[in-house]
Coordinates of C-alpha atoms and ligand atoms in Angstrom, one line a residue:
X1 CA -6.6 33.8 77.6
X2 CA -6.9 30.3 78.4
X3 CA -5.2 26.6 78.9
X4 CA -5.9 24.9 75.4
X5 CA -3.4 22.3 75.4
X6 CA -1.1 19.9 77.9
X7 CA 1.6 18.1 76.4
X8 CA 3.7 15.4 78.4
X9 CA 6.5 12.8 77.3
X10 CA 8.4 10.9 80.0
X11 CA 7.2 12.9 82.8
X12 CA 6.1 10.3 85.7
X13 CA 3.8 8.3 84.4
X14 CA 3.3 9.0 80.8
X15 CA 6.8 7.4 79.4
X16 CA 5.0 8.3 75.7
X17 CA 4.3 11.5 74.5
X18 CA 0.5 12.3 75.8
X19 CA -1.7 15.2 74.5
X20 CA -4.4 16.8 76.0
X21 CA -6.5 19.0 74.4
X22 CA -8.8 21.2 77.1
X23 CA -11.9 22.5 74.8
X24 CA -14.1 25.7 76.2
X25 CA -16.3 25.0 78.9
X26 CA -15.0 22.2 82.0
X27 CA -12.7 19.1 81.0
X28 CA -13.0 16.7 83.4
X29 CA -10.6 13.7 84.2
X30 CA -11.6 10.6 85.7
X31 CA -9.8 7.6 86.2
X32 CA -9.1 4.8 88.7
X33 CA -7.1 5.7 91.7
X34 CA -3.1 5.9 91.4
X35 CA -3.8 6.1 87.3
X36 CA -1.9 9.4 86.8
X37 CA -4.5 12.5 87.6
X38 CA -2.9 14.3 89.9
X39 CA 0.4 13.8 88.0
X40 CA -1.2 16.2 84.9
X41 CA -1.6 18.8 87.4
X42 CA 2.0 17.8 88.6
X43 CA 3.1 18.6 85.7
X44 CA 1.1 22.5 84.9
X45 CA 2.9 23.2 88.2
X46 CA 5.7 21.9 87.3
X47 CA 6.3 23.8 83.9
X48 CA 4.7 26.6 85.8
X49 CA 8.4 26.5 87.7
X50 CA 7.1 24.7 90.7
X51 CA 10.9 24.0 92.7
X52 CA 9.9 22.0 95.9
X53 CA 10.2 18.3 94.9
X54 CA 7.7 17.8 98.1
X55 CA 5.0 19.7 96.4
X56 CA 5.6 17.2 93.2
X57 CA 5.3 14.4 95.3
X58 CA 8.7 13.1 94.8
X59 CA 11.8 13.4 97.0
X60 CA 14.7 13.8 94.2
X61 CA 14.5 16.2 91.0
X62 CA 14.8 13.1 88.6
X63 CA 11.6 11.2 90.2
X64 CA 9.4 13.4 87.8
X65 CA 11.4 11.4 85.0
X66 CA 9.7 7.9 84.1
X67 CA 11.3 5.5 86.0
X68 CA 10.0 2.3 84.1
X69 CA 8.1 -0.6 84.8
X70 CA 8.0 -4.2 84.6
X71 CA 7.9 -4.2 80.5
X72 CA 9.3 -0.8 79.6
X73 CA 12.7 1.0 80.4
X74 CA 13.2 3.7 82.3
X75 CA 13.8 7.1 80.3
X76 CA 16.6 9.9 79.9
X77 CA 14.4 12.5 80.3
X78 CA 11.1 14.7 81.2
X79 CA 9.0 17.7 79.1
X80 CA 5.6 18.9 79.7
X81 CA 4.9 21.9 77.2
X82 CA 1.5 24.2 78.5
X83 CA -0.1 25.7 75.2
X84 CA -2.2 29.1 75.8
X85 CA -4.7 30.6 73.6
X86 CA -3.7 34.5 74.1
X87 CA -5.8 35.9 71.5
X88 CA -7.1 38.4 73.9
X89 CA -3.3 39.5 74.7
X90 CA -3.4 38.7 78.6
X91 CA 0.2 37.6 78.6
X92 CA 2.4 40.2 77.7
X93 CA 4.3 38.8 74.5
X94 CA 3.2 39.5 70.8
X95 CA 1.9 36.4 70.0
X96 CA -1.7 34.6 69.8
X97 CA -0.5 31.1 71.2
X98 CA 2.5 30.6 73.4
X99 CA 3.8 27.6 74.6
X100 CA 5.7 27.3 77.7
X101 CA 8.0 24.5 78.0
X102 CA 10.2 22.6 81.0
X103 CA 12.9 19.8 80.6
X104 CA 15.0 18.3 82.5
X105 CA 17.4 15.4 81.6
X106 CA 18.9 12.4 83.6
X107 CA 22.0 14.4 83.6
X108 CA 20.5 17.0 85.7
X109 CA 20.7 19.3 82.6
X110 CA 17.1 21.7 82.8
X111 CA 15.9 24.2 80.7
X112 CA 12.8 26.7 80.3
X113 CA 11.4 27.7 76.9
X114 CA 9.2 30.1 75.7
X115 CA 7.6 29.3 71.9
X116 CA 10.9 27.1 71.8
X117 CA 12.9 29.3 72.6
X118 CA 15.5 29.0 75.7
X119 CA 14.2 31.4 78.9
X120 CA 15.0 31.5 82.6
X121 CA 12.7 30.8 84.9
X122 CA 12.6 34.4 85.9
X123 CA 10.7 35.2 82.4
X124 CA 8.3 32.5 82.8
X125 CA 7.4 34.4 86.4
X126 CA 7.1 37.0 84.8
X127 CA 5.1 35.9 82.1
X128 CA 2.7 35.1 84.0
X129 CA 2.6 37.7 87.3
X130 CA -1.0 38.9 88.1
X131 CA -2.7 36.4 85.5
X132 CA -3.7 33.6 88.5
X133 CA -1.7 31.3 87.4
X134 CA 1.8 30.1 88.5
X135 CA 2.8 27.5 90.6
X136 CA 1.7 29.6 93.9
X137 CA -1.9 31.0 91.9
X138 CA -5.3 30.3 93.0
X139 CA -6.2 29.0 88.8
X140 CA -4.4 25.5 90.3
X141 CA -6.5 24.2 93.5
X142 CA -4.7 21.2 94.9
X143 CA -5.1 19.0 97.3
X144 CA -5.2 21.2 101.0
X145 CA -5.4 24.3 98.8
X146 CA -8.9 24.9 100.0
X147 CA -7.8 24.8 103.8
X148 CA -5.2 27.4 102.9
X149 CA -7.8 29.8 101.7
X150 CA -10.0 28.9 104.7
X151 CA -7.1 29.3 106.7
X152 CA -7.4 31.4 110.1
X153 CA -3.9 32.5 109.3
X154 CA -4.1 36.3 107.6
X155 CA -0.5 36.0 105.9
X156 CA -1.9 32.5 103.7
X157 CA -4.8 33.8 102.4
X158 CA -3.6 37.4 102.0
X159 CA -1.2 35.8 99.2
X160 CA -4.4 34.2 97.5
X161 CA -6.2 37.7 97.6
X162 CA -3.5 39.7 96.3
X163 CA -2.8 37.5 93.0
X164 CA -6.6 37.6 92.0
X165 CA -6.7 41.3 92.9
X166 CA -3.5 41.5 90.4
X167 CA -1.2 43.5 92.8
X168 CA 1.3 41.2 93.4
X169 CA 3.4 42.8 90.1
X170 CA 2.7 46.2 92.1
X171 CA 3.6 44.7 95.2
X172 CA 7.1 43.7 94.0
X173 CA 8.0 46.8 92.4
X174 CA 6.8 48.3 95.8
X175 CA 9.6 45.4 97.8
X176 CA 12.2 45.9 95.0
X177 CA 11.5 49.9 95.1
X178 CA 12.8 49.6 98.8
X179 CA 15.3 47.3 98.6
X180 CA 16.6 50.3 96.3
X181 CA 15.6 52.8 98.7
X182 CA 17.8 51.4 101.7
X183 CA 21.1 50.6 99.4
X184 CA 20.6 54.3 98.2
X185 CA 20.6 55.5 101.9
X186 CA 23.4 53.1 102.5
X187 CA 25.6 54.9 99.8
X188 CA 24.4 58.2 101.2
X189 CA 25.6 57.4 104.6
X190 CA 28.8 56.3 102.9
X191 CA 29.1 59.7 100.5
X192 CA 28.8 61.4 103.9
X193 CA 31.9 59.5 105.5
X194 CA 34.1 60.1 102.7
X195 CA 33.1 63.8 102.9
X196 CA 34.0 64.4 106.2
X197 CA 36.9 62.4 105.9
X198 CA 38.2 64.7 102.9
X199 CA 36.9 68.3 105.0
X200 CA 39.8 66.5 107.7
X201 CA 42.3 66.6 104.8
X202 CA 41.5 70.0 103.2
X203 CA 44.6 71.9 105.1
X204 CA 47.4 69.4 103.9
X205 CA 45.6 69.5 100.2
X206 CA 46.1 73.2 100.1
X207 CA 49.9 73.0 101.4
X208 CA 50.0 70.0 98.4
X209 CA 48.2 72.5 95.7
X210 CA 50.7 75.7 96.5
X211 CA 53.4 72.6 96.4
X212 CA 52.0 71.5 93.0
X213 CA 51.7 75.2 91.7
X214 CA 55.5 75.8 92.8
X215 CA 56.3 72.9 90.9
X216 CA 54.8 73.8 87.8
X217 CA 56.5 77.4 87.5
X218 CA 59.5 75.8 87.8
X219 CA 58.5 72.9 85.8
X220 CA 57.9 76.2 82.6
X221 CA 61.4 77.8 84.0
X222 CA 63.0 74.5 83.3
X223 CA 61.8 73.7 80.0
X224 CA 62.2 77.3 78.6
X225 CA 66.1 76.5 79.7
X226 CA 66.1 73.0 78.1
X227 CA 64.6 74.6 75.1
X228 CA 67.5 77.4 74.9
X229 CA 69.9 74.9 75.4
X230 CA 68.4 72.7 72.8
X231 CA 68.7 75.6 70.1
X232 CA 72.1 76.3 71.5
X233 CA 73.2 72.5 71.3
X234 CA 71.6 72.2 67.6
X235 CA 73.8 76.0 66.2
X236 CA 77.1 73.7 67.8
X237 CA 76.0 70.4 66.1
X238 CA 75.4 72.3 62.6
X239 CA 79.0 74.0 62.7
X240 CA 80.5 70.3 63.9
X241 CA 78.6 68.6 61.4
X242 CA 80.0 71.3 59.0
X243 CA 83.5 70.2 59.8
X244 CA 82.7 66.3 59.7
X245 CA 81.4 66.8 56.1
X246 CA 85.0 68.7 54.7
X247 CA 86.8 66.1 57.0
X248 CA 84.5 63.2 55.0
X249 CA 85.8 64.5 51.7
X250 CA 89.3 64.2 52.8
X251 CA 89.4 60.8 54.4
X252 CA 87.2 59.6 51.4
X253 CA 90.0 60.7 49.3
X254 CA 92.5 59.0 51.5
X255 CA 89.9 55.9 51.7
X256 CA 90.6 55.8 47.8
X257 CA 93.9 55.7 47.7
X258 CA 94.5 52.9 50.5
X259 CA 91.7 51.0 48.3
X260 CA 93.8 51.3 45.0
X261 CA 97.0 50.4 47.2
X262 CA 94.9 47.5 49.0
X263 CA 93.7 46.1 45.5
X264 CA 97.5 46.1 44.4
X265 CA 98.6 44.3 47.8
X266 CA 95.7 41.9 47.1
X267 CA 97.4 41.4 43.2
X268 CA 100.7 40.4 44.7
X269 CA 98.9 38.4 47.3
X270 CA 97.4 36.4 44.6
X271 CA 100.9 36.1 42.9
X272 CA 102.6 35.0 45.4
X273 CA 100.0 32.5 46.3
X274 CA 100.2 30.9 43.2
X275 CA 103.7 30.2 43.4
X276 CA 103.6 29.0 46.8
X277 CA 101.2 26.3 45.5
X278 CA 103.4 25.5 42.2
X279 CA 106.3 25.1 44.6
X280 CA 104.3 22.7 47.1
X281 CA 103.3 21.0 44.1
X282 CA 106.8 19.9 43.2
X283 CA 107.8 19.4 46.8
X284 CA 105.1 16.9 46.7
X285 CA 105.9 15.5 43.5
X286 CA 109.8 15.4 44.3
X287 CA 108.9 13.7 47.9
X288 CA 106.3 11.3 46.3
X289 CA 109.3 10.4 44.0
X290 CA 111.9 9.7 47.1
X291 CA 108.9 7.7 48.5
X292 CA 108.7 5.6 45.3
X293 CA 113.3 4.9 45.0
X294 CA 112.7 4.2 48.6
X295 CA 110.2 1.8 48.1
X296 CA 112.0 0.1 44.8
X297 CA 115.7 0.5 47.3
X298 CA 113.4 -2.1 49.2
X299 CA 112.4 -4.4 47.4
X300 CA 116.0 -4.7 45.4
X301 CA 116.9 -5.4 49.3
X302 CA 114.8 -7.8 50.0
X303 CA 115.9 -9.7 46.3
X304 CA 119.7 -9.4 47.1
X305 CA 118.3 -11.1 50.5
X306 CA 116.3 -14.0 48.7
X307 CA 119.0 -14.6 46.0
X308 CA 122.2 -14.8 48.7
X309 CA 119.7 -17.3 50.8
X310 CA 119.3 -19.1 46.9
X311 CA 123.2 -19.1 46.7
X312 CA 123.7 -20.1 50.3
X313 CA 121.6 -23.1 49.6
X314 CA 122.5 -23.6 45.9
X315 CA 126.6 -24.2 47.3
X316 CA 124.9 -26.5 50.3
X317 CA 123.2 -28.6 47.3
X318 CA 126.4 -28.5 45.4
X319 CA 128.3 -30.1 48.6
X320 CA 125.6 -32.6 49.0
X321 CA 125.4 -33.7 44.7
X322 CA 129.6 -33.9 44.9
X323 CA 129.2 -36.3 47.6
X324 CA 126.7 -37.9 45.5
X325 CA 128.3 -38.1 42.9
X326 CA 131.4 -39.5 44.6
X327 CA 129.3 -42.2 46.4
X328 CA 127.4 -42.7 42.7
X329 CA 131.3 -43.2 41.0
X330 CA 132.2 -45.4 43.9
X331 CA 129.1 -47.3 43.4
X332 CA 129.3 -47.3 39.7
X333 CA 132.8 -49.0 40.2
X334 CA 131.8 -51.4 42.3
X335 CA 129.1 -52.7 39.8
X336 CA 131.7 -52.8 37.0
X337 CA 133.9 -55.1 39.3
X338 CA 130.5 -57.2 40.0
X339 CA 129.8 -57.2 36.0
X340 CA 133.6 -58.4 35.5
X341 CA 133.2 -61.3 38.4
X342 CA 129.7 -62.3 36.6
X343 CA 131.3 -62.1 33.0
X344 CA 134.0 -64.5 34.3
X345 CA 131.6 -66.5 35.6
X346 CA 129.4 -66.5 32.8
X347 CA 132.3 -67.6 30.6
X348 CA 133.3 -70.4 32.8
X349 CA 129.9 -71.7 32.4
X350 CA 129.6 -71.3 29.0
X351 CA 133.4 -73.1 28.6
X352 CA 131.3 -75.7 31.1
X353 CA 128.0 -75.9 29.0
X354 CA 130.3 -76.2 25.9
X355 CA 131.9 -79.1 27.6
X356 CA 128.7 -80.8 28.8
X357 CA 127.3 -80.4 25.6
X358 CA 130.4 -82.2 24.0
X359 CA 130.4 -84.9 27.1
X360 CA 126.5 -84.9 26.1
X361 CA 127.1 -85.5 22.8
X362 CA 129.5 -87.9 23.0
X363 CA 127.2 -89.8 25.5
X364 CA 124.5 -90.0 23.0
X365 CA 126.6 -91.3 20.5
X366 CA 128.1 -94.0 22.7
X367 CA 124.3 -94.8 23.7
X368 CA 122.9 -94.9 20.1
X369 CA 125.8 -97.4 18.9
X370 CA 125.0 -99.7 22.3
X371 CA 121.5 -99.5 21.2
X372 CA 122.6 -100.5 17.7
X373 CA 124.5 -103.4 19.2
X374 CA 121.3 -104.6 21.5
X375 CA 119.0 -104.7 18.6
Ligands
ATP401 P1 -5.5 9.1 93.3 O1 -6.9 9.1 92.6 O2 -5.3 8.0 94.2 O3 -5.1 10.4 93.8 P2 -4.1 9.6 90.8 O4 -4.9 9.1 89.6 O5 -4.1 11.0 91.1 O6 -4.4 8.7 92.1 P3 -1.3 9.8 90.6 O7 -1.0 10.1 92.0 O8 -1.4 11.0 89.7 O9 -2.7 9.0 90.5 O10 -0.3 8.9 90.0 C1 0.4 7.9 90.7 C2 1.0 7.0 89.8 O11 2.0 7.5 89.1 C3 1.6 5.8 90.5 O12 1.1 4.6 89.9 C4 3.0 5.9 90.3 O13 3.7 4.6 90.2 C5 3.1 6.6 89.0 N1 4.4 7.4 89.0 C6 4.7 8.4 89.8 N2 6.0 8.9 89.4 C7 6.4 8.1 88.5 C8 7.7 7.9 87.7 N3 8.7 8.7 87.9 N4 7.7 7.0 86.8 C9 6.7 6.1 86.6 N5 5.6 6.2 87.2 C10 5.4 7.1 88.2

């Protein structure tokens, strides 16, 4: 089993998605400082399920996510994917490649995957207990890693020892194997209280059985009476029902009869409806018809009224055009006395015209003869 491939995309330094294929034999990289080396073995550690952000070199969980630069934005999120050749079946999983992948978004949304599919972290552990590698193995050598081996300390390189030996799995078991043992002894000490707490109650239990015992012979007593009295109750309930059926035949008989009476009441019901509405009819009729005189009684009033004010005024005009009349008559005389004066009058001038004319004439023929006589 071995490393074949490295896959990055946003994580630190590479913003675009970065490939690196590891052939057989030693891959070497080499680059200028600060040019992103020890962030490829960032990130095996990192999909590996490396959790202190101090061994990353970062002090927040989104500083593995490319913050940006001068000419590019920042991104949204971080995956490395490891891809290992396991032809020889190291890992335990029934496949020839597997790829082993870690995300983590902006959000703070993660997620482990094994050949793409979602995992916890636990199963990538697992995956890879007693192979060497892991975040913690001795396959990655970092920085101070070699002073840890070197180490005078027992306990640090012990850890080393015991993942290349391959008993760390067996050393688990051993630790979770114990855990086990001390919560079994726990429930043991426990099952032994409750015993001796029930061997204190045993005496009041047994009064409780004989109780319960006493109580179930009665219990049988009492239901072989309820049943006796049930068959007892149902002979009573047969010979009442008995009489309820010859009492239904009667009272259905009875129920007929009131029916045929009921239907005849209903008839005359129906009769005398119809002649109550015929006679509220007429009532209606003869009252609209007193409605109607009263109405014409009225307006013959108020006629009478209008023709006695007519009369009233027609004798007040009649006054008034005698008057006239008598003022007209005395009027009328008093022209035919002024007609007589101007008849006089016109007579006496024509007797006077007559005479002027004669005088006139006269004059003239005086006039002509003197005229005669001058010539
Ligand atoms: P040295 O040889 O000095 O050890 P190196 O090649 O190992 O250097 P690294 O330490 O891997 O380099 O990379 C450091 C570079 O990664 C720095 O330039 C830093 O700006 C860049 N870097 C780290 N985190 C991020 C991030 N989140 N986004 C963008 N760039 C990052």
């Amino acid at each position: 089993m071995y490393l074949k491939r490295i896959e990055m995309q946003g994580f630190k330094s590479f913003a675009d998605k970065t490939i690196i294929e590891l052939k057989e034999g030693i891959t070497t990289v080499i680059g200028p400082n600060g040019s992103g080396k020890s962030n490829i073995a960032d990130a095996i550690r990192w999909v590996l399920g490396e959790q202190s952000i101090k061994s990353l070199r970062g002090s927040k969980s989104l500083d593995i996510i490319f913050a940006g630069t001068q000419n590019r934005k920042s991104l949204g999120f971080a995956e490395s994917s490891l891809v290992f050749d396991n032809t020889d079946g190291t890992l335990p999983i029934e496949y020839t490649e597997v790829t082993v992948t870690r995300k983590l978004y902006r959000s703070g949304e993660t997620g482990y995957y094994i050949n793409k599919v979602p995992c916890r972290l636990k199963d990538v552990l697992e995956l890879f207990m007693d192979t060497g590698i892991g975040k913690d193995g001795y396959s990655i050598i970092g920085q101070g890693k070699i002073d840890e081996i070197l180490s005078n300390k027992s306990e640090d390189r012990r850890h080393i020892f015991e993942e290349a030996a391959g008993i760390v799995k067996y050393r688990n078991r051993k630790e979770e194997a114990e855990k086990k043992l001390e919560h079994t002894k726990l429930n043991l000490l426990r099952i032994n209280d409750i015993i001796s707490e029930i061997e204190g109650n045993l005496e009041p239990l047994y009064n409780q059985s004989e109780q319960a015992k006493k109580y179930l012979n009665l219990h049988e007593e009492l239901k072989n009476i309820e049943v006796g009295l049930f068959l007892h109750n149902i002979d009573q309930n047969k010979q009442e029902l008995q009489k309820v059926t010859e009492n239904e035949a009667v009272t259905k008989a009875q129920c007929d009869d009131e029916e045929t009476k009921l239907e005849r009441t209903k008839n005359a019901k129906e009769e005398l409806k119809n002649n109550l509405d015929e006679i509220t009819s007429k009532i209606e009729s003869m009252s609209n018809l007193g409605f109607e005189s009263q109405k014409e009684i009225e307006m013959l009033n108020s006629d009478i009224n209008v023709s006695q004010t007519k009369i009233s005024n027609n004798q007040e005009n009649e006054k008034r055009f005698l008057l006239e009349i008598e003022e007209k008559k005395k009027r009328l005389q008093e022209l035919e006395d002024e007609e007589k004066q101007k008849e006089e009058k016109r007579e006496n001038l024509r007797q006077n015209k007559e005479k002027f004319t004669k005088e006139l004439e006269r004059k003239a023929t005086r006039t002509r003869q003197n005229n005669r006589k001058i010539i």
